[in-house]
Coordinates of C-alpha atoms in Angstrom, one line a residue:
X1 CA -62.0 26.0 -40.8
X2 CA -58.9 23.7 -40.8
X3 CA -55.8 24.6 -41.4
X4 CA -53.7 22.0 -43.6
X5 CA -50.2 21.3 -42.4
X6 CA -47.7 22.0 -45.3
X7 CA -45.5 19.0 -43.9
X8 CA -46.0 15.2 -45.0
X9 CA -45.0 12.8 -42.3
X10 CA -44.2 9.0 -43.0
X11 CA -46.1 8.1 -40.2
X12 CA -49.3 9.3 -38.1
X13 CA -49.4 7.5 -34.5
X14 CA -53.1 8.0 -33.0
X15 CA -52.4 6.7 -29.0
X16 CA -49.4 8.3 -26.6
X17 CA -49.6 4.8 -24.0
X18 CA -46.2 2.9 -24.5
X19 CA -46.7 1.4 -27.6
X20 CA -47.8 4.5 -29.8
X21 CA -44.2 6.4 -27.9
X22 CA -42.3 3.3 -28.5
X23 CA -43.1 3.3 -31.7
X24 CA -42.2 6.5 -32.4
X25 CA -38.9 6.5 -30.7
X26 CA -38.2 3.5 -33.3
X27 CA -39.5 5.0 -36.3
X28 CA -37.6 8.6 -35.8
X29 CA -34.4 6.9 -34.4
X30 CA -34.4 5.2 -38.2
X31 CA -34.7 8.6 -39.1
X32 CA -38.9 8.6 -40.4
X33 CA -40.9 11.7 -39.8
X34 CA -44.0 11.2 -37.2
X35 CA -46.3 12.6 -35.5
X36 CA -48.4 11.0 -32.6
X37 CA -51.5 12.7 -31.1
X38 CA -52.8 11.6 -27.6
X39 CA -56.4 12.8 -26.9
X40 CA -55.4 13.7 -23.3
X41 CA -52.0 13.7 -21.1
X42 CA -49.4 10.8 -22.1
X43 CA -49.7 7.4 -20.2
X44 CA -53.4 8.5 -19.2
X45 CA -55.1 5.5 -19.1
X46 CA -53.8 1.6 -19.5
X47 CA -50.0 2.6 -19.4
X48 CA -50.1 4.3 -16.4
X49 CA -52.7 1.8 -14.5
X50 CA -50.3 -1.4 -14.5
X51 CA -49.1 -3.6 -11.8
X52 CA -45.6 -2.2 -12.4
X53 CA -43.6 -4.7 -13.0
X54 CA -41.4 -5.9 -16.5
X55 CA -42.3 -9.4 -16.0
X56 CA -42.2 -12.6 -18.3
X57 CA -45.5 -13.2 -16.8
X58 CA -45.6 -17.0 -14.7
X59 CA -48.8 -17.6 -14.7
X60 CA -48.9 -17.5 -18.7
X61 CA -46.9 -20.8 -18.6
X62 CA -50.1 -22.3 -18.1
X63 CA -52.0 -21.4 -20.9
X64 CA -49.0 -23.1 -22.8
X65 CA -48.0 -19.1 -23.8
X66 CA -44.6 -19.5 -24.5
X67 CA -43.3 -17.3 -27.1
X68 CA -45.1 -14.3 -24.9
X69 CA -43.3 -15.6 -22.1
X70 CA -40.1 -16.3 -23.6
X71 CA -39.9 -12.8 -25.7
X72 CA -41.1 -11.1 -22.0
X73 CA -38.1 -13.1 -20.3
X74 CA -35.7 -11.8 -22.9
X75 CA -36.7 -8.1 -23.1
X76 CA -36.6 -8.1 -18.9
X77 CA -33.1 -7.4 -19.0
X78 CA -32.6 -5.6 -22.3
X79 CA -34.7 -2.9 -20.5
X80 CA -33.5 -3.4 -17.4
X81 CA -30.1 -1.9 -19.0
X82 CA -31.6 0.9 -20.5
X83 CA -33.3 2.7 -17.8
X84 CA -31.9 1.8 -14.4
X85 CA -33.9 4.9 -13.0
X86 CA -36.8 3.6 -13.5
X87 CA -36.6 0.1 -13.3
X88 CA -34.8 -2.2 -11.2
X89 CA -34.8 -6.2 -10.1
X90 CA -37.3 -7.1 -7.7
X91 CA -37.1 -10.6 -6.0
X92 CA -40.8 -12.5 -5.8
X93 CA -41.8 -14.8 -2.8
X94 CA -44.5 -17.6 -3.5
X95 CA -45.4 -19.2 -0.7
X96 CA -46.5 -22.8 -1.3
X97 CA -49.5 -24.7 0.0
X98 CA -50.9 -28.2 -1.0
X99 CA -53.8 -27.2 -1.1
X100 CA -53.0 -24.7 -4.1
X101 CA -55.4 -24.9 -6.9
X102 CA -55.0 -24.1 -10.6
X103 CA -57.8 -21.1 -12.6
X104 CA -60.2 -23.4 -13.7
X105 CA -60.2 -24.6 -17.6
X106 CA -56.1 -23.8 -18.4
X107 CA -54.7 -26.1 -20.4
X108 CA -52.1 -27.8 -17.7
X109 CA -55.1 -28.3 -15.4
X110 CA -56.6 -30.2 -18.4
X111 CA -54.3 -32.0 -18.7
X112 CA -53.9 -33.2 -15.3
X113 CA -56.5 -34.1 -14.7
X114 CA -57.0 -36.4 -17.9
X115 CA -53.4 -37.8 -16.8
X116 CA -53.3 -37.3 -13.0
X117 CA -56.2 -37.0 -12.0
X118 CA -55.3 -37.8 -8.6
X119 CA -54.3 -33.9 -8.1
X120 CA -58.3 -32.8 -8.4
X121 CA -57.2 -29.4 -9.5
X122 CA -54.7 -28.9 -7.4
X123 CA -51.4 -27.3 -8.3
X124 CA -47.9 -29.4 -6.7
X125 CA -45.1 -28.4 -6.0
X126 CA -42.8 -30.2 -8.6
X127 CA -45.0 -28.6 -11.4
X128 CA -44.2 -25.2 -9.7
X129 CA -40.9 -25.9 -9.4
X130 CA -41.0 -26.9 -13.5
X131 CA -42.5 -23.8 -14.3
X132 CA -39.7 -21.6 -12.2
X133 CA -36.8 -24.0 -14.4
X134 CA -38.7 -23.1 -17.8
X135 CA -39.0 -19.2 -16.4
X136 CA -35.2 -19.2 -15.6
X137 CA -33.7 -20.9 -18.8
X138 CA -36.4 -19.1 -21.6
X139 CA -34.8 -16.0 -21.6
X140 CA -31.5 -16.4 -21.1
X141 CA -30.4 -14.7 -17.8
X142 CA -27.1 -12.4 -17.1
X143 CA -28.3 -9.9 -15.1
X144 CA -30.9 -11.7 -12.6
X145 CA -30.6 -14.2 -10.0
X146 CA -32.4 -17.7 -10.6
X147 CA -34.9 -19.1 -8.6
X148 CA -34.6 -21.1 -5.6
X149 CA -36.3 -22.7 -2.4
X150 CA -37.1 -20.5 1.0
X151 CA -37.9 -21.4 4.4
X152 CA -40.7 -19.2 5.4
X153 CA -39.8 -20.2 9.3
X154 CA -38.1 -17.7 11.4
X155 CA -37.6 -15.4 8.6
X156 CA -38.4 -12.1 7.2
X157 CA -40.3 -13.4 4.3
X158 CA -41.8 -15.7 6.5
X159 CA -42.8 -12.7 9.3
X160 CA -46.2 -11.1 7.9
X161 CA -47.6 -14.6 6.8
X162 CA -50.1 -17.1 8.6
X163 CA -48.0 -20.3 10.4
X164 CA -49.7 -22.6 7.7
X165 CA -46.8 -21.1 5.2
X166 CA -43.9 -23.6 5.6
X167 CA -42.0 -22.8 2.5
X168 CA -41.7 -20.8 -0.5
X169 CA -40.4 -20.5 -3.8
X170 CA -38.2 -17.4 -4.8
X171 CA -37.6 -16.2 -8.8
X172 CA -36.2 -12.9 -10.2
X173 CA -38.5 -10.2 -12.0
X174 CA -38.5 -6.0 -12.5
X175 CA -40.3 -3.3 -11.1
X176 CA -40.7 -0.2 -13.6
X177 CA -42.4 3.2 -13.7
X178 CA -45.3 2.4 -16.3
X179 CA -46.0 6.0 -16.8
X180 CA -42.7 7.8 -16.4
X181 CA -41.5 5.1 -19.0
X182 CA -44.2 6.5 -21.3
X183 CA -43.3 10.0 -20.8
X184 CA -39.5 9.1 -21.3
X185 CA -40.1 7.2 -24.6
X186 CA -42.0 10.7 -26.0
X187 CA -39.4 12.9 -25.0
X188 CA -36.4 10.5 -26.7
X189 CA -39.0 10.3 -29.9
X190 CA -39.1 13.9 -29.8
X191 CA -35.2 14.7 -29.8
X192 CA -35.1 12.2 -32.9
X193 CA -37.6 14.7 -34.9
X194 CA -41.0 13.5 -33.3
X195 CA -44.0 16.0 -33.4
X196 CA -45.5 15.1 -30.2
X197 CA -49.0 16.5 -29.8
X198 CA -51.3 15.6 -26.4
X199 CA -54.6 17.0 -25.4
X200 CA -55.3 16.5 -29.1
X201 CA -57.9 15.0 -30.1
X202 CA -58.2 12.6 -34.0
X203 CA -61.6 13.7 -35.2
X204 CA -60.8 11.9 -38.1
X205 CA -59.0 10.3 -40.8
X206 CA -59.5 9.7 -44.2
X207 CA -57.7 8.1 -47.4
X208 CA -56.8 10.5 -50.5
X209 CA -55.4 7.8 -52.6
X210 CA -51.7 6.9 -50.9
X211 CA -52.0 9.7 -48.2
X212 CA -54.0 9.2 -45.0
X213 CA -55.7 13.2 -43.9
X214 CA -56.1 13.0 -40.5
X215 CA -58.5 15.9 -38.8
X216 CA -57.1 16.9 -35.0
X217 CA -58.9 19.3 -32.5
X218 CA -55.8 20.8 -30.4
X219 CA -56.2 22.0 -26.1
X220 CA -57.7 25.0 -27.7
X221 CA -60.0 23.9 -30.1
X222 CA -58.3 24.6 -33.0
X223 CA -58.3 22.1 -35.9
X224 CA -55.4 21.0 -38.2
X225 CA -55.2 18.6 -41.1
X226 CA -52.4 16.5 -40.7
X227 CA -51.2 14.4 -43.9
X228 CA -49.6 11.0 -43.5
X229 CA -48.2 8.3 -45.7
X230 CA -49.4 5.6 -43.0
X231 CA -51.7 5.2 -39.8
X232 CA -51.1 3.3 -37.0
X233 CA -53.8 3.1 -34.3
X234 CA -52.2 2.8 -30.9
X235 CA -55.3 3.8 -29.2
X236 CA -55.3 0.9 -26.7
X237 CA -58.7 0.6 -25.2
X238 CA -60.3 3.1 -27.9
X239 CA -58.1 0.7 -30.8
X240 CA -61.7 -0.4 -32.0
X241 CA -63.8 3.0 -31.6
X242 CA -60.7 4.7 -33.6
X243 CA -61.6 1.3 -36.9
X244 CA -65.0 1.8 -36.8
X245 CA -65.8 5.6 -35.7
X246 CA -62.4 7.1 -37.0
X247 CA -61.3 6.1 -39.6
X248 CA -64.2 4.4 -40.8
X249 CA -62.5 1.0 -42.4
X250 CA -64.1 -2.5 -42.6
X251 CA -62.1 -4.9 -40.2
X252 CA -63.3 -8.0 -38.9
X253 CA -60.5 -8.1 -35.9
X254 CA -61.8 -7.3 -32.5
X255 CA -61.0 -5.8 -29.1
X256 CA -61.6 -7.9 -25.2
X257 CA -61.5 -5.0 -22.7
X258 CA -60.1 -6.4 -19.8
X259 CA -60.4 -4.2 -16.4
X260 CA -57.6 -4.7 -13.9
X261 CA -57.8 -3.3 -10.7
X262 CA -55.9 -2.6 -7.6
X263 CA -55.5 -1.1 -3.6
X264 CA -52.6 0.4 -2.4
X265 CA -52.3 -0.3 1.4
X266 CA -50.1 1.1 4.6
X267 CA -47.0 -0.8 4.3
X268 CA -47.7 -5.0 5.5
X269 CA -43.9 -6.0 5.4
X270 CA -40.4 -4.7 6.3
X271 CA -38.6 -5.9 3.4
X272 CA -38.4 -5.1 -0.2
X273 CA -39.4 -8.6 -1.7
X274 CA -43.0 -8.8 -3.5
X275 CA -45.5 -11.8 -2.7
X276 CA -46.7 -13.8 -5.4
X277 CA -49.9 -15.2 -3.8
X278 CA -52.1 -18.1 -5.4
X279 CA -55.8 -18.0 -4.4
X280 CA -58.2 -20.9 -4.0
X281 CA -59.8 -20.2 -7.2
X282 CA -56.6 -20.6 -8.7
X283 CA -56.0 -17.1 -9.6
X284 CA -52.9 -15.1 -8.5
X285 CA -52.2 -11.9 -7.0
X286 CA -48.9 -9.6 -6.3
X287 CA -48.3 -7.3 -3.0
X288 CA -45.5 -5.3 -3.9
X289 CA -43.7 -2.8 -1.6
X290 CA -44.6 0.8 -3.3
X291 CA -43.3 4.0 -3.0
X292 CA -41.4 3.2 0.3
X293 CA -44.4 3.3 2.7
X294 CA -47.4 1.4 0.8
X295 CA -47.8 -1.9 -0.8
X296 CA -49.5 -2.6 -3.9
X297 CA -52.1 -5.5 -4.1
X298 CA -53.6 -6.6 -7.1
X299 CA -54.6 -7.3 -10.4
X300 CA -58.1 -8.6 -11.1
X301 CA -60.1 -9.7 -14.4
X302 CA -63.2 -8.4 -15.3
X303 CA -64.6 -7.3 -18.6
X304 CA -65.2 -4.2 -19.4
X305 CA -68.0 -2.6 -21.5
X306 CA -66.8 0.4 -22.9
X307 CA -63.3 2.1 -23.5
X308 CA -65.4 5.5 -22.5
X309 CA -66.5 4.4 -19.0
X310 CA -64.1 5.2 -16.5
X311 CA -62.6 2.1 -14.7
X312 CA -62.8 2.1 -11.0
X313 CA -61.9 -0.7 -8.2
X314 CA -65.3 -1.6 -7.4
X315 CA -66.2 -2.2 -3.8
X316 CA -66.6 -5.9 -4.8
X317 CA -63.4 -5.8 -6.5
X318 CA -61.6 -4.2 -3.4
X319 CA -63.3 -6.7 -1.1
X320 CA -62.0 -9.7 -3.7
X321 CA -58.3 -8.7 -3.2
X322 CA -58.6 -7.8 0.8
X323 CA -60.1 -11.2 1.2
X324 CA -57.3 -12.6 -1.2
X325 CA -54.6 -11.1 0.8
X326 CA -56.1 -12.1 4.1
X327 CA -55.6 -15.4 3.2
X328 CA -52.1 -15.0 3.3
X329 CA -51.1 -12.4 5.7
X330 CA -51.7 -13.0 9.5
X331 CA -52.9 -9.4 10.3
X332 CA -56.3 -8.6 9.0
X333 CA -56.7 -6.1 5.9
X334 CA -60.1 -4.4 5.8
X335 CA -61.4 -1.2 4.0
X336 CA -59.6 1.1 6.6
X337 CA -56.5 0.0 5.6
X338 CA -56.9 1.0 1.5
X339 CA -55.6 4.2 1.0
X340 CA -56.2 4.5 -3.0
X341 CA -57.2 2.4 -5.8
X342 CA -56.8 2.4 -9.4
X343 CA -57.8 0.8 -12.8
X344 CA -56.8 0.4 -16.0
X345 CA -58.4 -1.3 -18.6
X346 CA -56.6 -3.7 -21.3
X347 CA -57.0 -4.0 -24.5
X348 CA -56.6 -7.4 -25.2
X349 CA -56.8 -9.3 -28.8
X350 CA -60.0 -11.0 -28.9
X351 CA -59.8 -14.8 -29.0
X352 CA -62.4 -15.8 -28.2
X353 CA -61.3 -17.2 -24.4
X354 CA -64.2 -18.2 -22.1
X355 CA -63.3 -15.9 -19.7
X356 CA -61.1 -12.4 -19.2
X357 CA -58.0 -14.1 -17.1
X358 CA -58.0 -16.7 -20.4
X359 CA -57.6 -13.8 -23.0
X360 CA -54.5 -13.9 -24.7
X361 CA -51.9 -11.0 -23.6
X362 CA -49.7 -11.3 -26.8
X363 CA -49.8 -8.5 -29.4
X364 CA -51.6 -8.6 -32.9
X365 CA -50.9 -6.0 -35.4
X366 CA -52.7 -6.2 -38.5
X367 CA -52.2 -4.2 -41.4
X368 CA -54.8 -2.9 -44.0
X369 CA -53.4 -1.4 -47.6
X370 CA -56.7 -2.4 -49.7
X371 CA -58.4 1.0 -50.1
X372 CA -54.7 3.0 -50.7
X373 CA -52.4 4.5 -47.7
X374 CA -52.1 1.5 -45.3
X375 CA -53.1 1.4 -41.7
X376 CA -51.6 -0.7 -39.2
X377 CA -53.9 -1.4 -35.9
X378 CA -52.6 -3.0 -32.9
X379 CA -54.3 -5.2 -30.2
X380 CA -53.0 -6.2 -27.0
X381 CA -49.4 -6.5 -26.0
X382 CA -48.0 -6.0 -22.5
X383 CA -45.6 -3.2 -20.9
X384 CA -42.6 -5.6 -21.0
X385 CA -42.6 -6.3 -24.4
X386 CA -44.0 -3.0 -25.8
X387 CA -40.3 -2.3 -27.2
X388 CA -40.4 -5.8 -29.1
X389 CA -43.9 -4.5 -30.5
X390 CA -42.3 -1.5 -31.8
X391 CA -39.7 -3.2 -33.6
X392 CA -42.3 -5.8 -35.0
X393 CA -44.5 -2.8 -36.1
X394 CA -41.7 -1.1 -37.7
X395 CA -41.1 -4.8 -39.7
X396 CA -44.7 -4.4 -40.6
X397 CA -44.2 -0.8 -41.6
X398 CA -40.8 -1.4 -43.9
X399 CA -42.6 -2.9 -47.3
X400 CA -44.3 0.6 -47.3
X401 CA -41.1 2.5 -47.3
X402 CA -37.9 1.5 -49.5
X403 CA -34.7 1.1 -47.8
X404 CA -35.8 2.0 -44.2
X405 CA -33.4 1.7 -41.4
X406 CA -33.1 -1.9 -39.3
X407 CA -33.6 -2.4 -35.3
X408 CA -31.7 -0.1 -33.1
X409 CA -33.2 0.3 -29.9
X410 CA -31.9 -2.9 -28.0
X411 CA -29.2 -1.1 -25.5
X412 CA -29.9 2.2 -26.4
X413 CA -30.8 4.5 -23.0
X414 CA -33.4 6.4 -22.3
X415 CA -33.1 10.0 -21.3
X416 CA -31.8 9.4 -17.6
X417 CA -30.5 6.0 -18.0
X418 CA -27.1 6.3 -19.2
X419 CA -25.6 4.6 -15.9
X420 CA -25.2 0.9 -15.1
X421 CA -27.5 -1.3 -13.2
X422 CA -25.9 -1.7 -10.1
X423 CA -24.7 1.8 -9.9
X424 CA -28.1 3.6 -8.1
X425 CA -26.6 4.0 -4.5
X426 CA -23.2 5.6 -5.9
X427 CA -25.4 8.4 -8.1
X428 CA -27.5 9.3 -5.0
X429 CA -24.4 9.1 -2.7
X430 CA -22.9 11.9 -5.4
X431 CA -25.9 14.1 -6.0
X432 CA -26.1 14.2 -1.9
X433 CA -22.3 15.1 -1.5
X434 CA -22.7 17.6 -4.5
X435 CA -26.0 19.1 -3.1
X436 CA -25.4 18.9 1.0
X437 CA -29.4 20.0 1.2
X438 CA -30.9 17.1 -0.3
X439 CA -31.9 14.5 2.6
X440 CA -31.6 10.9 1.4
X441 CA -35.1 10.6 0.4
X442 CA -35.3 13.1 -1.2
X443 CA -31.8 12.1 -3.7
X444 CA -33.2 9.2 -3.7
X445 CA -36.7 9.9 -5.0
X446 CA -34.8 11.8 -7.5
X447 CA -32.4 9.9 -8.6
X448 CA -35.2 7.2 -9.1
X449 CA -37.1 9.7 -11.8
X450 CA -34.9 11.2 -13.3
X451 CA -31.4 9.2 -13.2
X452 CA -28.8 11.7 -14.3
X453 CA -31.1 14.2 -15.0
X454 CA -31.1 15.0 -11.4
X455 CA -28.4 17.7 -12.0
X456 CA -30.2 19.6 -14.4
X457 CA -33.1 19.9 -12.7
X458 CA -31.1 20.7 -9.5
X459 CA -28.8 23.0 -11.8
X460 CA -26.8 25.8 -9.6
X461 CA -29.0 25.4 -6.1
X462 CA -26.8 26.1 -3.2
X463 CA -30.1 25.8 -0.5
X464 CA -33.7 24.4 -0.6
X465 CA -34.9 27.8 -1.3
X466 CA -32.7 27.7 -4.5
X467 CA -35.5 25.4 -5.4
X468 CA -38.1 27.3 -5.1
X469 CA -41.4 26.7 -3.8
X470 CA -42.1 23.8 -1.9
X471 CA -45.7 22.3 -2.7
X472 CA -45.0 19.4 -0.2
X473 CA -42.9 16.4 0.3
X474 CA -40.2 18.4 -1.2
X475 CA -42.0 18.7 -4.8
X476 CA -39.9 21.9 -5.9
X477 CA -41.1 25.0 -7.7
X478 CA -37.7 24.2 -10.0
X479 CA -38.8 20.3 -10.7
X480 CA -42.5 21.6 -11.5
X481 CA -41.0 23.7 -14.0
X482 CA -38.9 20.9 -15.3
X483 CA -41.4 18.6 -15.6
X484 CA -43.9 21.3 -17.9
X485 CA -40.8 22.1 -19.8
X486 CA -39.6 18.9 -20.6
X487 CA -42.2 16.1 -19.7
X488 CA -45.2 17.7 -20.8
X489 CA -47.1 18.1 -17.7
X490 CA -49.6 20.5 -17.5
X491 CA -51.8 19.6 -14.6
X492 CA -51.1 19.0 -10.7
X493 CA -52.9 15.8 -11.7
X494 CA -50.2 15.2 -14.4
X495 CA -47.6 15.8 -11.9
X496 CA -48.7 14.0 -9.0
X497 CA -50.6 10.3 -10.3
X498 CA -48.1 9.9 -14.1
X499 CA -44.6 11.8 -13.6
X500 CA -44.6 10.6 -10.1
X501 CA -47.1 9.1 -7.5
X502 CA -46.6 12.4 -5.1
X503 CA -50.4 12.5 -4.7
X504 CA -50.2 9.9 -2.2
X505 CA -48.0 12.2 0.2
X506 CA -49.9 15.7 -0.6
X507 CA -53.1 16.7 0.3
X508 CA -56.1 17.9 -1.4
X509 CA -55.3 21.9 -0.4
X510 CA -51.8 21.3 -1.5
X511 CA -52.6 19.6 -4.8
X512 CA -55.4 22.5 -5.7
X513 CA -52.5 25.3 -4.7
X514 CA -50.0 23.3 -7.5
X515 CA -52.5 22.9 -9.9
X516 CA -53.4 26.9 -9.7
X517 CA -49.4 28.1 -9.8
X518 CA -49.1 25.7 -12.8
X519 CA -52.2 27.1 -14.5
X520 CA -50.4 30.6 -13.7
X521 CA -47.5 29.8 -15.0
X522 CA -48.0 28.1 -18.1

């Protein structure tokens, strides 16, 4: 039988990807009571299977998206600021062709061709060059370098591509941890007064006149009514399973499942620029340098049938972006080359767009207070703005509770992050001089999680074996620990694919011998 919780939380958050934790770092930094529950591990499906990167998205210029764009553009920086660990400017080379085409049926191709149609489809250079102005000026730049004009001749940029490649364009974006920035926005929520719960499961929820009862299975199988005086569904990819199968309330609003998928390669390039490639279908792709000695190719569109069916890089999907980035680089990519793929599926408001790269990626939240307690349910959104979509949820949310605390978030750090931008290479230069043992790899690495955490993980160690165990690639016995204790890791797979990407240095015997000592030890 269930066992009622005494306690009465302002809000219940079903969904621990980045918008159910960054909502509830905003609603207990105003000082609400919350509780989120996350079926499985934090991050563990569309916020840890992004392309990476806080972008204002250039391609969505096209679709005449500007206010996504513009509030993208805007929060690049304001996040930028607050976790310098984990995110930092990135510099993106498109390389230009005339024979460059637009995605069919976007609404600037339209248009061009009922005004120009002299272009057939193709995309020139001055309407690039427009689109680069628009993506410098919308969101009001301090931090990153504008865009300019590259020669692609006798340069490094230039090096890995075919001769065809004369020029490029070059415009400012961010790379960012999309799992580890998860995991960080739980633990901040938490140290505000958050009741974090993962591996716990929402059987159910149902209205008792202004309170919401929500039914959770726990890791052990023990079930708990929690009581709530509002729901928000954060579920992502499950958002519409959690309406209709959940909670059980009449909505007409519905979900496009979008699958994106990507490869991860040996390293193609000695710099640490991403490509921005345009295809001939008109579609574009990234290759990003990753985790020092891969690079990161992708995304595609597909639709997806079912949040409950596992996404995978099909073989015609891995075949699409090999051929994709062949047409770019001069040395051949084939299958051998792939060393892991991965997909994530998005959860994109459905519009109604004729195809999946049409969908709209800009957040809907919808809020339903006709049968008693209210429920707010969110569609879409994308990584860069998910702390805009917390503050916009938390507007949604303030009718329901009198004289609720404003927007606080802008320029507050996350746990980690309180250092400045540019000041990376002096924190690892500090932790090596205060710990002689740690190679610069391995500070760096560090530093790159866990920002000024570092030390407390690193705490009194003198020598390596100080540390502890070593599971591989200097994965420490101490770090393990810190990351059960503190990030709520409890699986070698938690460890090695969400709080870092360590499963692409160790191998199978050495991943099975940290998942046993962590099942030991917990």
């Amino acid at each position: 039988m269930a066992e009622t919780s005494d306690k009465t939380y302002d809000l219940f958050i079903i969904g621990g990807g980045i918008n159910g934790c960054g909502i509830a770092r905003d609603a207990a930094g105003r000082g609400m009571s919350v509780a989120l529950a996350e079926m499985n591990d934090l991050a563990s499906a569309t916020s840890s299977a992004s392309t990476k990167l806080f972008h204002g998205g250039l391609r969505y210029l096209e679709y005449f998206e500007i206010n996504l764009v513009r509030h993208a553009l805007e929060e690049r920086e304001t996040l930028l600021k607050a976790m310098p660990h984990i995110s930092w400017p990135m510099r993106f080379v498109l390389p230009y062709h005339k024979d460059m085409r637009f995605e069919g049926g976007t609404p600037t191709s339209k248009l061009l061709n009922i005004f120009m149609p002299w272009t057939r489809g193709k995309r020139p250079a001055w309407l690039i060059r427009l689109g680069l102005f628009l993506y410098d000026n919308l969101g009001g730049r301090e931090i990153l370098p504008g865009a300019k004009t590259i020669s692609l001749k006798g340069t490094p940029e230039g090096a890995p591509l075919q001769d065809k490649y004369k020029k490029a364009f070059e415009y400012s974006d961010c790379w960012v941890e999309d799992s580890r920035l998860v995991v960080l926005n739980a633990r901040d929520a938490e140290e505000r007064g958050a009741h974090i719960m993962t591996r716990t499961k929402v059987l159910s929820a149902a209205r008792a006149g202004d309170i919401w009862e929500v039914t959770t299975e726990g890791p052990l199988g023990d079930t708990e009514i929690h009581r709530a005086r509002m729901l928000i569904n954060a579920g992502g990819p499950w958002v519409g399973d959690i309406i209709h199968g959940k909670v059980r309330v009449n909505s007409s609003e519905g979900v496009r499942l979008v699958r994106g998928s990507h490869i991860v390669t040996r390293r193609l390039f000695d710099h640490d620029k991403c490509y921005f490639f345009q295809g001939t279908d008109g579609r574009i792709i990234f290759a990003i340098p990753y985790e020092t000695d891969f690079t990161l190719i992708g995304t595609t569109d597909a639709d997806h049938p079912d949040p409950n069916l596992k996404p995978d890089c099909t073989p015609e999907e891995q075949q699409y972006l090999l051929d994709f980035a062949n047409g770019y680089f001069k040395e051949k990519l084939t299958a051998q080359d792939v060393v892991w793929t991965y997909s994530g599926v998005r959860p994109l408001y459905d519009d109604g767009a004729s195809s999946a790269a049409a969908a709209t990626r800009d957040y809907t939240l919808k809020v339903d207070a006709t049968g008693g307690a209210p429920i707010l349910n969110i569609f879409g959104g994308k990584i860069t703005t998910y702390r805009k979509l917390a503050e916009d949820t938390m507007d949604k949310v303030a009718p329901f509770f009198q004289g609720m605390k404003g927007h606080w978030t802008a320029g507050v750090p996350l746990p980690g992050g309180d250092f400045g931008v540019g000041d990376v290479d002096s924190l690892i230069a500090r932790l090596q001089r205060d710990y002689p043992f740690l190679d610069a790899r391995w500070a760096k690495r560090l530093v790159r999680a866990y920002g000024t955490e570092s030390r407390d993980i690193l705490g009194e160690a003198k020598t390596t074996e100080d540390m502890g165990r070593n599971f591989g690639f200097n994965l420490t016995e101490a770090e393990v620990r810190w990351l059960m204790a503190r990030e709520y890791a409890r699986t070698a797979e938690d460890v090695l694919w969400r709080r870092s990407k360590m499963g692409l240095r160790l191998s199978a015997d050495e991943a099975r011998a940290l998942d046993d000592w962590m099942q030991r030890t917990a």
